[in-house]
Coordinates of C-alpha atoms in Angstrom, one line a residue:
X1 CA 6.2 61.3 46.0
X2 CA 3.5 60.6 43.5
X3 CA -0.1 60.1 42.8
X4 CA -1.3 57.3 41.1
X5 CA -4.6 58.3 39.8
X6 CA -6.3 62.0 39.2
X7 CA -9.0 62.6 41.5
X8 CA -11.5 63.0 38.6
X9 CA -10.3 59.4 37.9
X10 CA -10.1 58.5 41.6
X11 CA -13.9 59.5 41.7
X12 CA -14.6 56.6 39.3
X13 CA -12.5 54.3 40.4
X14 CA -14.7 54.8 44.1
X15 CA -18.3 55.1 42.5
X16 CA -18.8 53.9 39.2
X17 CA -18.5 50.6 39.2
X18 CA -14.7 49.7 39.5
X19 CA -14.9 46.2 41.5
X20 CA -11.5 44.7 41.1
X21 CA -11.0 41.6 43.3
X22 CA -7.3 43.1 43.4
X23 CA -7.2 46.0 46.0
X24 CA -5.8 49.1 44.2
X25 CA -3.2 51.3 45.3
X26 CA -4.7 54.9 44.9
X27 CA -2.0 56.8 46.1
X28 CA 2.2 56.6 47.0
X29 CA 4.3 58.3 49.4
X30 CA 8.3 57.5 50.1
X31 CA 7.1 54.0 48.2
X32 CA 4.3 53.1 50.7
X33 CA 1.2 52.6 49.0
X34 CA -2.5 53.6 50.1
X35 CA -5.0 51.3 49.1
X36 CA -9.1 51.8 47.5
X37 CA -10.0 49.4 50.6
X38 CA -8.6 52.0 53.4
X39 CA -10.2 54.7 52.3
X40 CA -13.4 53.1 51.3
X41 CA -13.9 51.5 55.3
X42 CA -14.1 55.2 56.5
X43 CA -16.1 56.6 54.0
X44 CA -19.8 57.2 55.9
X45 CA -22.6 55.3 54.5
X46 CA -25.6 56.9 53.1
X47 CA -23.1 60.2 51.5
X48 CA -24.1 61.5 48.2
X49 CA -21.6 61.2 45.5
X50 CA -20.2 64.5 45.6
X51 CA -19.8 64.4 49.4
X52 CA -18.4 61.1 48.8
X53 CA -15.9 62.4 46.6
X54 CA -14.9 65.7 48.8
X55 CA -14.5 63.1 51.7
X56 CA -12.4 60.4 50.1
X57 CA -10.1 63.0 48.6
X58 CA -9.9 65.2 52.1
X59 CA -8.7 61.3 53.3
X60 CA -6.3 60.8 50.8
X61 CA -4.6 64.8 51.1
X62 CA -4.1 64.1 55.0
X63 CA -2.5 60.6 54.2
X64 CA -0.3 62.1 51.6
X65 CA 0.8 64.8 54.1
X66 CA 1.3 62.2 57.3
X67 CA 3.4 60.1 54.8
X68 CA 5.7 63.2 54.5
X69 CA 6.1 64.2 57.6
X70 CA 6.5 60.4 58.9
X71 CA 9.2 60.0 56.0
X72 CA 10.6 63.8 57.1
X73 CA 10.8 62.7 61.0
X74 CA 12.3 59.4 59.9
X75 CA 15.4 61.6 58.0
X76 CA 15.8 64.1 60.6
X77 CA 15.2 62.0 64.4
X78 CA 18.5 60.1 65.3
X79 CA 17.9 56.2 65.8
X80 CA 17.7 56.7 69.8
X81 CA 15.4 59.8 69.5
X82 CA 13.1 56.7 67.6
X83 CA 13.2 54.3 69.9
X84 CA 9.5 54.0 71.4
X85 CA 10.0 50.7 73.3
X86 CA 9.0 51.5 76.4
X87 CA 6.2 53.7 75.6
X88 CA 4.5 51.1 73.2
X89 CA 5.0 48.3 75.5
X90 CA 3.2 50.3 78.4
X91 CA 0.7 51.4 76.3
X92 CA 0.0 48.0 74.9
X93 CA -0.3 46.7 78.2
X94 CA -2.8 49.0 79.2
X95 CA -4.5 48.1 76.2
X96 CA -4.5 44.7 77.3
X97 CA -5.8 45.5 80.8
X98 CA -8.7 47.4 79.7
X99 CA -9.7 45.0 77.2
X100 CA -9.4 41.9 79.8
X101 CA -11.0 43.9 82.5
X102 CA -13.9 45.1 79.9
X103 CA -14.2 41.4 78.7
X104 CA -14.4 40.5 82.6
X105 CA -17.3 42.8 83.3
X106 CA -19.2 43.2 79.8
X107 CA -22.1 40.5 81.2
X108 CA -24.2 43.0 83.1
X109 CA -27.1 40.7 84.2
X110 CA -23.8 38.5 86.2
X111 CA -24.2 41.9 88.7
X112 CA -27.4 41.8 89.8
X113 CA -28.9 43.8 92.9
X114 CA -32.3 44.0 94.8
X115 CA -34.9 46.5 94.5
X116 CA -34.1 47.4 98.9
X117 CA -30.7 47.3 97.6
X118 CA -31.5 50.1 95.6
X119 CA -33.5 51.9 97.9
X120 CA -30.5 51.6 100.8
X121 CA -28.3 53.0 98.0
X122 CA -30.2 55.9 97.8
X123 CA -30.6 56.5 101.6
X124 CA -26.8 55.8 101.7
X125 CA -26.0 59.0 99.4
X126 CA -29.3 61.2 99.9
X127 CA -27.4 64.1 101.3
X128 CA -25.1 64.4 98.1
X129 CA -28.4 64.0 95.7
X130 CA -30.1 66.0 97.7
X131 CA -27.7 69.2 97.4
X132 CA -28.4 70.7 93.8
X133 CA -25.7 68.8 91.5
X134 CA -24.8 69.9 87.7
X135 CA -25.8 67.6 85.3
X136 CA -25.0 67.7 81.5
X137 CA -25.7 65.9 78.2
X138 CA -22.4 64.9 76.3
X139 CA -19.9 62.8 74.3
X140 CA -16.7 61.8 74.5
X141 CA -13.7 59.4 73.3
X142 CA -10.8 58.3 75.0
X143 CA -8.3 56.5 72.1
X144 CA -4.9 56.4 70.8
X145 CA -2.9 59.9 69.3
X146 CA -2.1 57.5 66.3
X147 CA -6.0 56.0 65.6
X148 CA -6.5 55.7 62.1
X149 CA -10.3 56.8 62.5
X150 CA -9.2 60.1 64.5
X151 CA -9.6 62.4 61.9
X152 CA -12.6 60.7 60.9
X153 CA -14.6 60.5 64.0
X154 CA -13.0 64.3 65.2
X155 CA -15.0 65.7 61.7
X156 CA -17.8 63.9 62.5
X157 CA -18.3 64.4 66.8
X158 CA -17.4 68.4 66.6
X159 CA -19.5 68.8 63.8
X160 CA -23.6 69.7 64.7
X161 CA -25.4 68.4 61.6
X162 CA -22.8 65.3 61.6
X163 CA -22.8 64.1 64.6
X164 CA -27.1 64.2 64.3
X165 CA -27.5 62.2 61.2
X166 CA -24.4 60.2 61.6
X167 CA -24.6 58.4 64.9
X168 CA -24.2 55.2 63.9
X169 CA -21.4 56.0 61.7
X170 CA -20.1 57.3 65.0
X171 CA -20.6 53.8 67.2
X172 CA -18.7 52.0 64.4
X173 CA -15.7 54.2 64.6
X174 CA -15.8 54.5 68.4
X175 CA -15.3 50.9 68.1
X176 CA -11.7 51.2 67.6
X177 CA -11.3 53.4 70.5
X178 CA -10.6 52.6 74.2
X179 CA -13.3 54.5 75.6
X180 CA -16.3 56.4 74.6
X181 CA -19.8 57.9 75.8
X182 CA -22.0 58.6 73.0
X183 CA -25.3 59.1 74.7
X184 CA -26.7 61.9 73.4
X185 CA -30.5 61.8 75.3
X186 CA -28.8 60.6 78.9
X187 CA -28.1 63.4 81.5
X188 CA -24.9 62.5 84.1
X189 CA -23.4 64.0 86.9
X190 CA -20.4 66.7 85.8
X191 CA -18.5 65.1 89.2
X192 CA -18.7 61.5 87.7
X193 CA -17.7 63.1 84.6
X194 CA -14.4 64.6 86.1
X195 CA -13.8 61.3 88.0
X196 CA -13.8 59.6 84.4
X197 CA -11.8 61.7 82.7
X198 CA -8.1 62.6 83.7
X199 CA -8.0 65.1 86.6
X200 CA -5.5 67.5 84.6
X201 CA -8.5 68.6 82.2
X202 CA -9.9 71.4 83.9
X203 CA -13.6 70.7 82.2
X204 CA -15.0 74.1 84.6
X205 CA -12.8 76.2 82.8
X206 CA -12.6 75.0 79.6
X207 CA -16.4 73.8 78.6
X208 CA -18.6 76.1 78.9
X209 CA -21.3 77.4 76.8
X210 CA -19.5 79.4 74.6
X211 CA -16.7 76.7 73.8
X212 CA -18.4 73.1 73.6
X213 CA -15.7 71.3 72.3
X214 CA -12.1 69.9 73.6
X215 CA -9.7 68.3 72.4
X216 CA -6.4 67.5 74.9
X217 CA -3.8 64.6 74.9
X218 CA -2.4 63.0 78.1
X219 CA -0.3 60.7 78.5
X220 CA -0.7 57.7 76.1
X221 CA -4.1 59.0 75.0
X222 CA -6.0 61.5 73.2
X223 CA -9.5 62.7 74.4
X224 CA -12.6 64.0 72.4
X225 CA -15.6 65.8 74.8
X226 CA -18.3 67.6 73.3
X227 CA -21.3 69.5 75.2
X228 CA -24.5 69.0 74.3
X229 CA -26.2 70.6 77.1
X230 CA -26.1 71.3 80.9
X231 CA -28.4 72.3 83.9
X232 CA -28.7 71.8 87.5
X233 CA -31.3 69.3 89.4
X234 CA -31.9 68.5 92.7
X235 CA -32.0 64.4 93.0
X236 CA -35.5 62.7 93.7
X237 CA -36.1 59.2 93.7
X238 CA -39.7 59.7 91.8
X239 CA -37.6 60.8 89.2
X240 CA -36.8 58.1 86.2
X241 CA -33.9 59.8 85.0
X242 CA -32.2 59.4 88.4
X243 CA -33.3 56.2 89.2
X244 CA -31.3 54.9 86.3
X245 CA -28.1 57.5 87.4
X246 CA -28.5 55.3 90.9
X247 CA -28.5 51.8 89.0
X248 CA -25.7 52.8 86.7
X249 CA -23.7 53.6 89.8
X250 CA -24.5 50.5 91.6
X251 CA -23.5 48.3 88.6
X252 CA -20.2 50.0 88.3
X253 CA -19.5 49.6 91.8
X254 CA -20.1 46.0 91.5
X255 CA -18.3 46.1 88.3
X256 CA -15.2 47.9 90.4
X257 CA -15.8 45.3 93.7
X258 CA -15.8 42.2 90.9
X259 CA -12.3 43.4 89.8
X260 CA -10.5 44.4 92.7
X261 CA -12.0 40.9 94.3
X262 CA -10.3 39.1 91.4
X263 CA -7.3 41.0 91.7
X264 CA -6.8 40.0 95.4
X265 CA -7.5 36.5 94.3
X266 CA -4.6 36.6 91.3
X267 CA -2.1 37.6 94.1
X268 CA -3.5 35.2 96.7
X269 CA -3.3 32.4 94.1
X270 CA 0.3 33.6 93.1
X271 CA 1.9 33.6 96.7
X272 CA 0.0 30.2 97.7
X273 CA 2.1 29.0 94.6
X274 CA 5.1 30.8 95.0
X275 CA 4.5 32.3 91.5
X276 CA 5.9 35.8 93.3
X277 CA 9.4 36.5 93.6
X278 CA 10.7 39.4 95.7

């Protein structure tokens, strides 16, 4: 293993004025190179340059130490023990289903409802918002164990004063992820929040007051939550707040309706053409 430049050097390389067109390798592992570029794309903007400094060389210590214990695993796991075939190619395709069945739905305004639809909406589910439901402010991210903006977006979300004067930062990396609720000024249901999130995280137990943070893998995915605050309330149509809670719902049951509908029609189409073999 080496390093190709002191961090003192590193520094200058970052933030006084080095502007190579070629992309420099700033550190080696095993013979795989990091490059400036890397590093630079997950550096937050508006840091000062000693922050930006302490950041870029955190990056480049946890790189150096993945690329050890990837080159370590590589030595020590037999070839069959390496073979992820199956468990990339699921994952991968469940990638590929939530992205087509995001792209599907991402118009809004083609889901479009009634002011009495609404109302009827309401009327059809006043007994559950009548009863005194919790309600709680938070963020979460659902993404991949092996993100390249984990560590990144894990400093930034379980960290107060971060995660308050980076929130854009935070939007940009959530980008990369497969999921993610960010809104910090939006109060939702803690059922709907369960029936998001997979059914073996306990969130009664495990977020409370005292321990706002959590951070569980399952299955193929890795998940972020932090609380940012939680109450009771009674439902009440006067109220703004749950006016939009009934809208959102309505859209996402649309949303769910539009792809099961198009579902049913995939398989209808595919038997009519004999597409389906069994």
């Amino acid at each position: 293993m080496k390093r190709l430049f002191p961090l003192l050097l590193l520094a200058i390389i970052f933030f006084i004025g080095c502007r190579s067109s070629n992309d420099q390798a700033i550190a080696e592992v095993h013979n795989v190179k990091l490059y400036r570029s890397e590093i630079e794309s997950l550096l937050p903007a508006g840091l000062s340059f000693e922050d930006s400094v302490k950041m870029a060389n955190h990056l480049i210590d946890n790189w150096v130490k993945k690329q050890l214990i990837i080159h370590e695993a590589n030595n020590y796991l037999s070839t069959r023990e390496k073979t992820f075939e199956k468990e990339l190619d699921n994952y991968r395709k469940d990638l590929l289903i939530n992205a087509f069945f995001q792209k599907l739905t991402n118009d809004s305004t083609q889901f479009t409802y009634s002011d009495d639809e609404l109302l009827n909406f309401v009327r059809q589910y006043e007994d559950d918002f009548a009863a005194e439901r919790e309600i709680l402010k938070l963020n979460y991210v659902k993404l991949s164990p092996r993100s390249k903006v984990l560590k990144p977006l894990r400093d930034i979300l379980f960290d107060e004063q971060r995660r308050m004067f980076e929130k854009e930062r935070i939007e940009e990396i959530c980008a990369d992820s497969i999921e993610y609720f960010i809104q910090d000024q939006t109060w939702i249901f803690w059922d709907d929040v369960k029936n998001d999130l997979p059914l073996e995280m306990d969130l009664d137990e495990e977020l409370t007051d005292e321990n706002r943070y959590i951070e569980r893998k399952l299955g193929n995915y890795l998940y972020l939550v932090v609380l940012l605050d939680k109450s009771t309330t009674p439902y009440n149509i006067s109220n703004s707040e749950n006016v939009e809670a009934a809208k959102t719902m309505i859209l996402q049951q649309k949303k769910t309706e539009f792809i099961n509908q198009y579902i049913e029609l995939l398989y209808k189409n595919a038997e009519e053409n004999n597409l389906i073999i069994r």
